[in-house]
Amino acid sequence: MSNIFENLESEENLTTSIFKDKTPLDHRFLPDKLLHREEQITQIAKYWVDVLSNVTPSNVTLYGKTGTGKTAASNFAADQLRDIARKKNVFVKVEYIRCTDYTTEYQVIAELCNRLGRDVPNRGWTKGEVVNTFRDIFRPSVYGRKLQLIVILDEIDILLDKDGDGILYTLTRTENVSVLCISNYLDFKNLIKSRVTSSLNDKEIVFPPYGANQLADILSERAKLSFADDVLESDVIPLCSAMAAKEEGDARYALDLLKNAGELAFDEDSKTVTSDHVRRAKDKIEHNKVIEIISTLPLQQQRLLEAILNLTKQDEEISSGKLYDAYKDVSKKDAVTYRRIFDFINELELLGIISTNTISRGRGKGRTNIIKLQCDETLLETTLYAI
């Protein structure tokens, strides 16, 4: 039997000419030019340029919603810095750490040690041993010249929320080390004690959401690299851009829409990508998003959703009191308090899974919160019972 992958490759070449290369449609792809983020990249460079004179640069914090180019801009600036440092023979390292992968100070410092040539186990050492090993790297005798390190901490708020601000204290108090923090939240410094805020003393750069025209520019550039000529109908990129602009200017969402639309066209052996493919791609993405949200909710919130689902299937008007009774039936003897349920309702509403509406029952009868599902019942039921 011939290799099945070879057969599939041959079929792909014969049956479709949709894609040239999907890689540029991945949000992690770093193009030669980062459109509409030139100003922010220049700001980062201005704060980092001192390192080329062997001076530890300023600490920097990037703020902005998901998909506004923070990670791409910092990695773009890092590549540019590495390039000029090699030419000038300046010993600079820039290390990118995603704080969803390394969620404690120990893990981050141990990973940095390993990348810089010192073997440190993932667990088992004391914090002091790990920190001392890390700081020992910066003694001139180790490399024979002065090392400057810039640490990019992406989604720093996740690490701070789980493990406290020790990582920032350690890094900012280590000679020849500066940090660039990336956060989706302007208030993430509420997680930092005053002594660490003082030590951080960072420069702040805000990344605004992309507009529809900016997103169209980005998609057009990526499409030239990713799609075969003339396969995108003229309304595809404007539609993807308009949809993503409504999602708070999220470039990741725009790229996902375009990629999924192309894949739908490919699966159907279509010769072109159409606006219908984009609309169905949107449904697919939102479907997957709902599944991911529900699957990762805490147990008590999943139970509350089950109670809402049960009442919805009974065609009941769902007041908070009626919901609490249904929730207690689902939870048996493991129910939280009535007051805590309101926190869950607010959190589920913020996620877009439910909606609430306060109505008046008339004079002397007070006001009542009415809760409604905002996602597909079948999808919710299937997801809950698969957990």
Tab-separated table of C-alpha atoms in Angstrom:
chain	number	residue	atom	x	y	z
A	1	MET	CA	0.000	0.000	0.000
A	2	SER	CA	1.365	3.435	-0.917
A	3	ASN	CA	1.738	6.082	1.763
A	4	ILE	CA	-1.689	7.601	2.494
A	5	PHE	CA	-0.221	11.057	3.060
A	6	GLU	CA	1.400	11.042	-0.364
A	7	ASN	CA	-1.996	10.217	-1.884
A	8	LEU	CA	-3.658	13.026	0.032
A	9	GLU	CA	-0.966	15.479	-1.020
A	10	SER	CA	-1.499	14.524	-4.657
A	11	GLU	CA	-5.272	14.922	-4.313
A	12	GLU	CA	-4.814	18.304	-2.649
A	13	ASN	CA	-2.696	19.570	-5.524
A	14	LEU	CA	-5.223	18.312	-8.064
A	15	THR	CA	-8.495	19.343	-6.423
A	16	THR	CA	-7.822	22.776	-5.024
A	17	SER	CA	-5.806	25.875	-5.573
A	18	ILE	CA	-7.144	27.770	-2.555
A	19	PHE	CA	-4.038	27.972	-0.370
A	20	LYS	CA	-0.398	28.628	-1.139
A	21	ASP	CA	0.664	28.646	2.520
A	22	LYS	CA	-1.523	28.777	5.639
A	23	THR	CA	1.300	29.920	7.917
A	24	PRO	CA	0.765	33.690	7.427
A	25	LEU	CA	-2.840	33.298	8.644
A	26	ASP	CA	-1.602	32.159	12.061
A	27	HIS	CA	-1.589	35.057	14.548
A	28	ARG	CA	1.875	33.939	15.702
A	29	PHE	CA	3.320	34.537	12.232
A	30	LEU	CA	5.638	37.551	12.222
A	31	PRO	CA	5.591	39.391	8.864
A	32	ASP	CA	8.443	41.509	7.527
A	33	LYS	CA	6.333	44.590	8.222
A	34	LEU	CA	3.794	44.951	11.029
A	35	LEU	CA	1.074	47.185	9.646
A	36	HIS	CA	-0.496	49.912	11.807
A	37	ARG	CA	1.790	49.243	14.763
A	38	GLU	CA	4.811	51.245	13.586
A	39	GLU	CA	4.289	53.878	16.297
A	40	GLN	CA	4.172	51.324	19.136
A	41	ILE	CA	7.209	49.425	17.797
A	42	THR	CA	9.157	52.676	17.611
A	43	GLN	CA	8.227	53.453	21.217
A	44	ILE	CA	9.482	50.050	22.360
A	45	ALA	CA	12.715	50.601	20.439
A	46	LYS	CA	13.229	54.031	22.068
A	47	TYR	CA	12.967	52.425	25.517
A	48	TRP	CA	15.298	49.560	24.556
A	49	VAL	CA	17.963	51.442	22.597
A	50	ASP	CA	20.112	52.057	25.712
A	51	VAL	CA	20.984	48.357	25.782
A	52	LEU	CA	23.174	48.858	22.688
A	53	SER	CA	25.413	51.007	24.893
A	54	ASN	CA	25.508	48.244	27.545
A	55	VAL	CA	23.055	50.176	29.723
A	56	THR	CA	20.122	48.257	31.199
A	57	PRO	CA	17.024	49.617	29.417
A	58	SER	CA	13.759	50.797	30.949
A	59	ASN	CA	11.064	48.361	31.982
A	60	VAL	CA	8.049	48.551	29.666
A	61	THR	CA	4.382	47.555	29.931
A	62	LEU	CA	2.116	47.032	26.913
A	63	TYR	CA	-1.643	47.331	27.411
A	64	GLY	CA	-4.430	46.459	25.008
A	65	LYS	CA	-7.275	44.055	24.349
A	66	THR	CA	-6.736	40.632	22.789
A	67	GLY	CA	-5.735	40.816	19.141
A	68	THR	CA	-4.355	44.369	19.148
A	69	GLY	CA	-0.804	43.359	18.203
A	70	LYS	CA	0.991	43.545	21.565
A	71	THR	CA	2.789	40.203	21.290
A	72	ALA	CA	3.591	40.666	17.613
A	73	ALA	CA	4.992	44.176	18.199
A	74	SER	CA	7.200	43.074	21.098
A	75	ASN	CA	8.549	40.067	19.170
A	76	PHE	CA	9.089	42.223	16.069
A	77	ALA	CA	11.086	44.746	18.127
A	78	ALA	CA	12.995	41.875	19.766
A	79	ASP	CA	14.039	40.458	16.370
A	80	GLN	CA	15.186	43.895	15.246
A	81	LEU	CA	17.178	44.344	18.473
A	82	ARG	CA	18.865	40.939	18.154
A	83	ASP	CA	19.862	41.792	14.597
A	84	ILE	CA	21.489	45.147	15.420
A	85	ALA	CA	23.112	43.730	18.579
A	86	ARG	CA	24.840	41.039	16.502
A	87	LYS	CA	26.154	43.686	14.119
A	88	LYS	CA	27.440	45.823	17.003
A	89	ASN	CA	28.772	42.808	18.935
A	90	VAL	CA	26.679	43.702	22.004
A	91	PHE	CA	25.770	40.729	24.207
A	92	VAL	CA	21.969	41.036	24.414
A	93	LYS	CA	19.390	38.299	24.862
A	94	VAL	CA	15.622	38.743	24.635
A	95	GLU	CA	13.599	35.855	26.060
A	96	TYR	CA	9.841	35.519	25.513
A	97	ILE	CA	7.838	33.835	28.298
A	98	ARG	CA	4.124	33.068	27.938
A	99	CYS	CA	2.725	33.171	31.474
A	100	THR	CA	0.005	30.657	30.643
A	101	ASP	CA	2.814	28.103	30.233
A	102	TYR	CA	4.972	29.220	33.181
A	103	THR	CA	2.633	30.199	36.010
A	104	THR	CA	4.966	30.551	39.015
A	105	GLU	CA	8.094	32.547	39.757
A	106	TYR	CA	10.068	29.315	40.190
A	107	GLN	CA	9.026	28.046	36.737
A	108	VAL	CA	9.901	31.324	35.007
A	109	ILE	CA	13.331	31.684	36.649
A	110	ALA	CA	14.151	28.004	36.092
A	111	GLU	CA	13.197	28.305	32.403
A	112	LEU	CA	15.326	31.430	31.998
A	113	CYS	CA	18.274	29.646	33.618
A	114	ASN	CA	17.926	26.716	31.240
A	115	ARG	CA	17.724	28.966	28.185
A	116	LEU	CA	20.826	30.812	29.352
A	117	GLY	CA	22.868	27.631	29.784
A	118	ARG	CA	22.342	26.688	33.431
A	119	ASP	CA	20.569	23.404	34.178
A	120	VAL	CA	17.855	23.904	36.792
A	121	PRO	CA	15.187	21.267	37.541
A	122	ASN	CA	11.498	22.136	37.142
A	123	ARG	CA	11.001	21.464	40.843
A	124	GLY	CA	12.961	20.456	43.912
A	125	TRP	CA	15.209	23.448	44.546
A	126	THR	CA	14.458	26.234	46.985
A	127	LYS	CA	13.503	29.614	45.584
A	128	GLY	CA	16.765	31.024	46.899
A	129	GLU	CA	18.826	28.400	45.047
A	130	VAL	CA	17.071	29.125	41.761
A	131	VAL	CA	17.354	32.917	42.112
A	132	ASN	CA	21.048	32.720	43.065
A	133	THR	CA	21.766	30.492	40.070
A	134	PHE	CA	19.961	32.968	37.817
A	135	ARG	CA	21.846	35.981	39.163
A	136	ASP	CA	25.162	34.174	38.933
A	137	ILE	CA	24.730	34.106	35.144
A	138	PHE	CA	25.249	37.865	34.996
A	139	ARG	CA	28.714	37.833	36.510
A	140	PRO	CA	31.160	38.936	33.780
A	141	SER	CA	33.417	35.926	34.402
A	142	VAL	CA	30.765	33.515	33.149
A	143	TYR	CA	30.819	34.721	29.519
A	144	GLY	CA	33.793	37.047	29.663
A	145	ARG	CA	31.592	39.985	28.707
A	146	LYS	CA	28.547	41.756	30.096
A	147	LEU	CA	25.200	40.080	29.387
A	148	GLN	CA	22.062	42.215	29.096
A	149	LEU	CA	18.749	40.359	29.320
A	150	ILE	CA	15.270	41.569	28.394
A	151	VAL	CA	12.442	39.287	29.551
A	152	ILE	CA	9.070	39.546	27.774
A	153	LEU	CA	6.302	38.352	30.142
A	154	ASP	CA	3.164	37.828	28.052
A	155	GLU	CA	-0.185	37.729	29.919
A	156	ILE	CA	1.630	38.717	33.110
A	157	ASP	CA	-1.676	39.155	34.974
A	158	ILE	CA	-2.220	35.363	34.939
A	159	LEU	CA	1.069	34.739	36.733
A	160	LEU	CA	0.526	37.599	39.200
A	161	ASP	CA	-2.977	36.401	40.042
A	162	LYS	CA	-1.786	32.856	40.720
A	163	ASP	CA	1.630	33.380	42.298
A	164	GLY	CA	1.920	37.002	43.396
A	165	ASP	CA	4.398	39.678	42.324
A	166	GLY	CA	7.610	37.911	43.389
A	167	ILE	CA	8.689	37.395	39.781
A	168	LEU	CA	8.708	41.134	39.084
A	169	TYR	CA	10.563	41.851	42.320
A	170	THR	CA	13.239	39.277	41.485
A	171	LEU	CA	13.731	40.377	37.882
A	172	THR	CA	13.711	44.123	38.534
A	173	ARG	CA	16.189	43.687	41.393
A	174	THR	CA	18.619	41.676	39.254
A	175	GLU	CA	21.458	43.625	37.642
A	176	ASN	CA	21.410	43.839	33.812
A	177	VAL	CA	17.810	42.586	33.557
A	178	SER	CA	14.784	44.501	32.311
A	179	VAL	CA	11.238	43.313	31.707
A	180	LEU	CA	8.526	43.992	29.179
A	181	CYS	CA	5.103	43.051	30.555
A	182	ILE	CA	2.088	42.420	28.320
A	183	SER	CA	-1.430	42.616	29.751
A	184	ASN	CA	-4.977	42.767	28.417
A	185	TYR	CA	-6.041	44.721	31.500
A	186	LEU	CA	-5.251	48.323	32.401
A	187	ASP	CA	-5.762	47.574	36.098
A	188	PHE	CA	-3.325	44.654	36.324
A	189	LYS	CA	-1.053	46.691	38.609
A	190	ASN	CA	-3.647	46.260	41.341
A	191	LEU	CA	-2.001	42.836	41.710
A	192	ILE	CA	1.388	44.445	42.484
A	193	LYS	CA	2.527	45.712	45.888
A	194	SER	CA	3.808	49.285	46.143
A	195	ARG	CA	7.458	48.255	46.653
A	196	VAL	CA	7.379	46.270	43.412
A	197	THR	CA	5.616	49.076	41.529
A	198	SER	CA	8.415	51.384	42.627
A	199	SER	CA	11.065	48.891	41.515
A	200	LEU	CA	9.318	48.303	38.178
A	201	ASN	CA	9.109	52.028	37.333
A	202	ASP	CA	7.898	51.114	33.849
A	203	LYS	CA	7.112	53.000	30.664
A	204	GLU	CA	3.573	52.340	29.434
A	205	ILE	CA	2.427	51.841	25.834
A	206	VAL	CA	-1.273	51.447	24.960
A	207	PHE	CA	-2.392	49.437	21.913
A	208	PRO	CA	-5.792	50.648	20.653
A	209	PRO	CA	-8.154	48.266	18.835
A	210	TYR	CA	-7.763	48.034	15.072
A	211	GLY	CA	-10.380	49.711	12.904
A	212	ALA	CA	-12.108	47.914	10.035
A	213	ASN	CA	-9.885	49.574	7.403
A	214	GLN	CA	-6.724	48.677	9.327
A	215	LEU	CA	-7.874	45.070	9.638
A	216	ALA	CA	-8.565	45.004	5.905
A	217	ASP	CA	-4.995	46.153	5.247
A	218	ILE	CA	-3.614	43.411	7.499
A	219	LEU	CA	-5.776	40.706	5.916
A	220	SER	CA	-4.890	41.856	2.398
A	221	GLU	CA	-1.177	41.535	3.124
A	222	ARG	CA	-1.570	38.096	4.696
A	223	ALA	CA	-3.889	36.953	1.905
A	224	LYS	CA	-1.209	37.692	-0.721
A	225	LEU	CA	1.088	35.268	1.097
A	226	SER	CA	-1.522	32.630	1.912
A	227	PHE	CA	-3.999	32.317	-0.942
A	228	ALA	CA	-3.635	31.515	-4.599
A	229	ASP	CA	-4.340	34.355	-6.999
A	230	ASP	CA	-7.960	35.397	-7.550
A	231	VAL	CA	-9.545	32.844	-5.172
A	232	LEU	CA	-10.945	35.425	-2.718
A	233	GLU	CA	-14.139	37.087	-3.881
A	234	SER	CA	-14.035	40.872	-3.523
A	235	ASP	CA	-16.321	41.065	-0.473
A	236	VAL	CA	-14.481	38.439	1.628
A	237	ILE	CA	-11.804	40.649	3.220
A	238	PRO	CA	-14.172	43.606	3.882
A	239	LEU	CA	-16.646	41.220	5.537
A	240	CYS	CA	-13.989	39.569	7.713
A	241	SER	CA	-12.703	43.019	8.703
A	242	ALA	CA	-16.148	44.377	9.558
A	243	MET	CA	-16.979	41.317	11.668
A	244	ALA	CA	-13.660	41.529	13.537
A	245	ALA	CA	-14.054	45.279	14.080
A	246	LYS	CA	-17.267	44.497	15.962
A	247	GLU	CA	-15.246	42.074	18.110
A	248	GLU	CA	-13.291	45.019	19.579
A	249	GLY	CA	-10.866	45.242	16.666
A	250	ASP	CA	-9.398	41.783	17.201
A	251	ALA	CA	-6.875	40.929	14.465
A	252	ARG	CA	-6.634	37.324	15.676
A	253	TYR	CA	-10.361	36.916	15.135
A	254	ALA	CA	-10.065	38.442	11.651
A	255	LEU	CA	-7.284	36.023	10.714
A	256	ASP	CA	-9.217	33.068	12.137
A	257	LEU	CA	-12.271	34.063	10.090
A	258	LEU	CA	-10.284	34.278	6.865
A	259	LYS	CA	-8.427	31.022	7.505
A	260	ASN	CA	-11.585	29.094	8.443
A	261	ALA	CA	-13.436	30.477	5.427
A	262	GLY	CA	-10.601	29.255	3.210
A	263	GLU	CA	-10.653	25.829	4.829
A	264	LEU	CA	-14.410	25.522	4.285
A	265	ALA	CA	-13.911	26.361	0.612
A	266	PHE	CA	-11.064	23.826	0.429
A	267	ASP	CA	-13.168	21.090	2.054
A	268	GLU	CA	-15.938	21.705	-0.475
A	269	ASP	CA	-13.518	21.718	-3.447
A	270	SER	CA	-14.707	25.241	-4.199
A	271	LYS	CA	-12.637	27.291	-6.617
A	272	THR	CA	-13.261	30.506	-4.688
A	273	VAL	CA	-13.756	31.721	-1.123
A	274	THR	CA	-17.089	33.531	-0.773
A	275	SER	CA	-18.922	35.659	1.781
A	276	ASP	CA	-21.047	32.594	2.567
A	277	HIS	CA	-17.880	30.761	3.617
A	278	VAL	CA	-17.041	33.694	5.905
A	279	ARG	CA	-20.467	33.644	7.567
A	280	ARG	CA	-20.286	29.905	8.139
A	281	ALA	CA	-16.735	30.301	9.456
A	282	LYS	CA	-18.065	32.816	11.978
A	283	ASP	CA	-20.675	30.307	13.167
A	284	LYS	CA	-18.010	27.616	13.480
A	285	ILE	CA	-15.649	29.844	15.481
A	286	GLU	CA	-18.410	30.979	17.863
A	287	HIS	CA	-19.568	27.367	18.259
A	288	ASN	CA	-16.054	26.297	19.287
A	289	LYS	CA	-15.699	29.327	21.568
A	290	VAL	CA	-18.875	28.458	23.473
A	291	ILE	CA	-17.712	24.863	23.935
A	292	GLU	CA	-14.357	26.042	25.263
A	293	ILE	CA	-15.934	28.522	27.692
A	294	ILE	CA	-18.455	26.033	29.087
A	295	SER	CA	-15.888	23.237	29.377
A	296	THR	CA	-13.522	25.381	31.443
A	297	LEU	CA	-16.082	26.915	33.825
A	298	PRO	CA	-15.882	26.044	37.547
A	299	LEU	CA	-18.145	23.164	38.597
A	300	GLN	CA	-20.697	25.336	40.405
A	301	GLN	CA	-21.172	27.568	37.353
A	302	GLN	CA	-21.649	24.498	35.173
A	303	ARG	CA	-24.332	23.327	37.614
A	304	LEU	CA	-26.017	26.727	37.432
A	305	LEU	CA	-26.035	26.485	33.632
A	306	GLU	CA	-27.575	23.036	33.871
A	307	ALA	CA	-30.336	24.489	36.046
A	308	ILE	CA	-30.923	27.306	33.517
A	309	LEU	CA	-31.042	24.734	30.721
A	310	ASN	CA	-33.598	22.614	32.598
A	311	LEU	CA	-35.878	25.604	33.207
A	312	THR	CA	-35.478	26.782	29.603
A	313	LYS	CA	-36.525	23.353	28.285
A	314	GLN	CA	-39.599	23.574	30.532
A	315	ASP	CA	-40.385	26.940	28.897
A	316	GLU	CA	-40.246	28.587	32.329
A	317	GLU	CA	-39.634	32.265	32.965
A	318	ILE	CA	-36.389	32.155	34.929
A	319	SER	CA	-36.312	34.449	37.958
A	320	SER	CA	-33.315	34.384	40.287
A	321	GLY	CA	-35.393	32.738	43.024
A	322	LYS	CA	-36.701	30.017	40.730
A	323	LEU	CA	-33.184	29.507	39.366
A	324	TYR	CA	-31.743	29.029	42.838
A	325	ASP	CA	-34.299	26.309	43.618
A	326	ALA	CA	-33.478	24.528	40.345
A	327	TYR	CA	-29.750	24.920	41.020
A	328	LYS	CA	-30.137	23.304	44.475
A	329	ASP	CA	-31.889	20.345	42.839
A	330	VAL	CA	-28.944	19.912	40.455
A	331	SER	CA	-26.310	20.403	43.173
A	332	LYS	CA	-27.966	18.176	45.789
A	333	LYS	CA	-26.192	18.913	49.083
A	334	ASP	CA	-23.243	20.744	47.520
A	335	ALA	CA	-24.905	24.091	46.770
A	336	VAL	CA	-23.428	27.549	47.369
A	337	THR	CA	-25.386	30.397	48.961
A	338	TYR	CA	-28.123	32.390	47.225
A	339	ARG	CA	-25.932	35.495	47.394
A	340	ARG	CA	-23.062	33.718	45.645
A	341	ILE	CA	-25.386	32.795	42.766
A	342	PHE	CA	-25.590	36.470	41.795
A	343	ASP	CA	-21.795	36.529	41.291
A	344	PHE	CA	-22.095	33.488	38.999
A	345	ILE	CA	-24.927	35.123	37.038
A	346	ASN	CA	-22.840	38.275	36.494
A	347	GLU	CA	-19.823	36.243	35.357
A	348	LEU	CA	-21.895	34.148	32.921
A	349	GLU	CA	-23.472	37.312	31.523
A	350	LEU	CA	-20.034	38.855	30.949
A	351	LEU	CA	-19.073	35.714	29.004
A	352	GLY	CA	-22.161	36.140	26.809
A	353	ILE	CA	-23.653	32.769	27.788
A	354	ILE	CA	-26.754	34.274	29.426
A	355	SER	CA	-28.517	37.635	29.589
A	356	THR	CA	-30.392	39.269	32.462
A	357	ASN	CA	-33.203	41.786	32.397
A	358	THR	CA	-34.653	43.529	35.434
A	359	ILE	CA	-38.437	43.965	35.225
A	360	SER	CA	-40.984	45.569	37.516
A	361	ARG	CA	-43.829	43.411	38.799
A	362	GLY	CA	-45.993	46.440	39.484
A	363	ARG	CA	-46.690	48.683	42.460
A	364	GLY	CA	-45.780	47.007	45.720
A	365	LYS	CA	-44.481	43.850	44.043
A	366	GLY	CA	-40.859	44.908	43.565
A	367	ARG	CA	-38.432	44.143	40.744
A	368	THR	CA	-37.180	40.787	39.473
A	369	ASN	CA	-34.186	39.632	37.436
A	370	ILE	CA	-35.179	37.458	34.465
A	371	ILE	CA	-32.416	35.214	33.088
A	372	LYS	CA	-32.268	33.887	29.515
A	373	LEU	CA	-29.863	31.630	27.666
A	374	GLN	CA	-27.866	33.321	24.907
A	375	CYS	CA	-26.330	30.174	23.421
A	376	ASP	CA	-27.792	27.216	21.575
A	377	GLU	CA	-29.649	24.810	23.914
A	378	THR	CA	-28.500	21.678	22.113
A	379	LEU	CA	-24.884	22.843	22.114
A	380	LEU	CA	-25.062	23.643	25.842
A	381	GLU	CA	-26.662	20.299	26.680
A	382	THR	CA	-24.173	18.315	24.597
A	383	THR	CA	-21.209	20.176	26.124
A	384	LEU	CA	-22.407	19.896	29.738
A	385	TYR	CA	-23.131	16.188	29.520
A	386	ALA	CA	-19.805	15.487	27.806
A	387	ILE	CA	-17.846	16.941	30.746
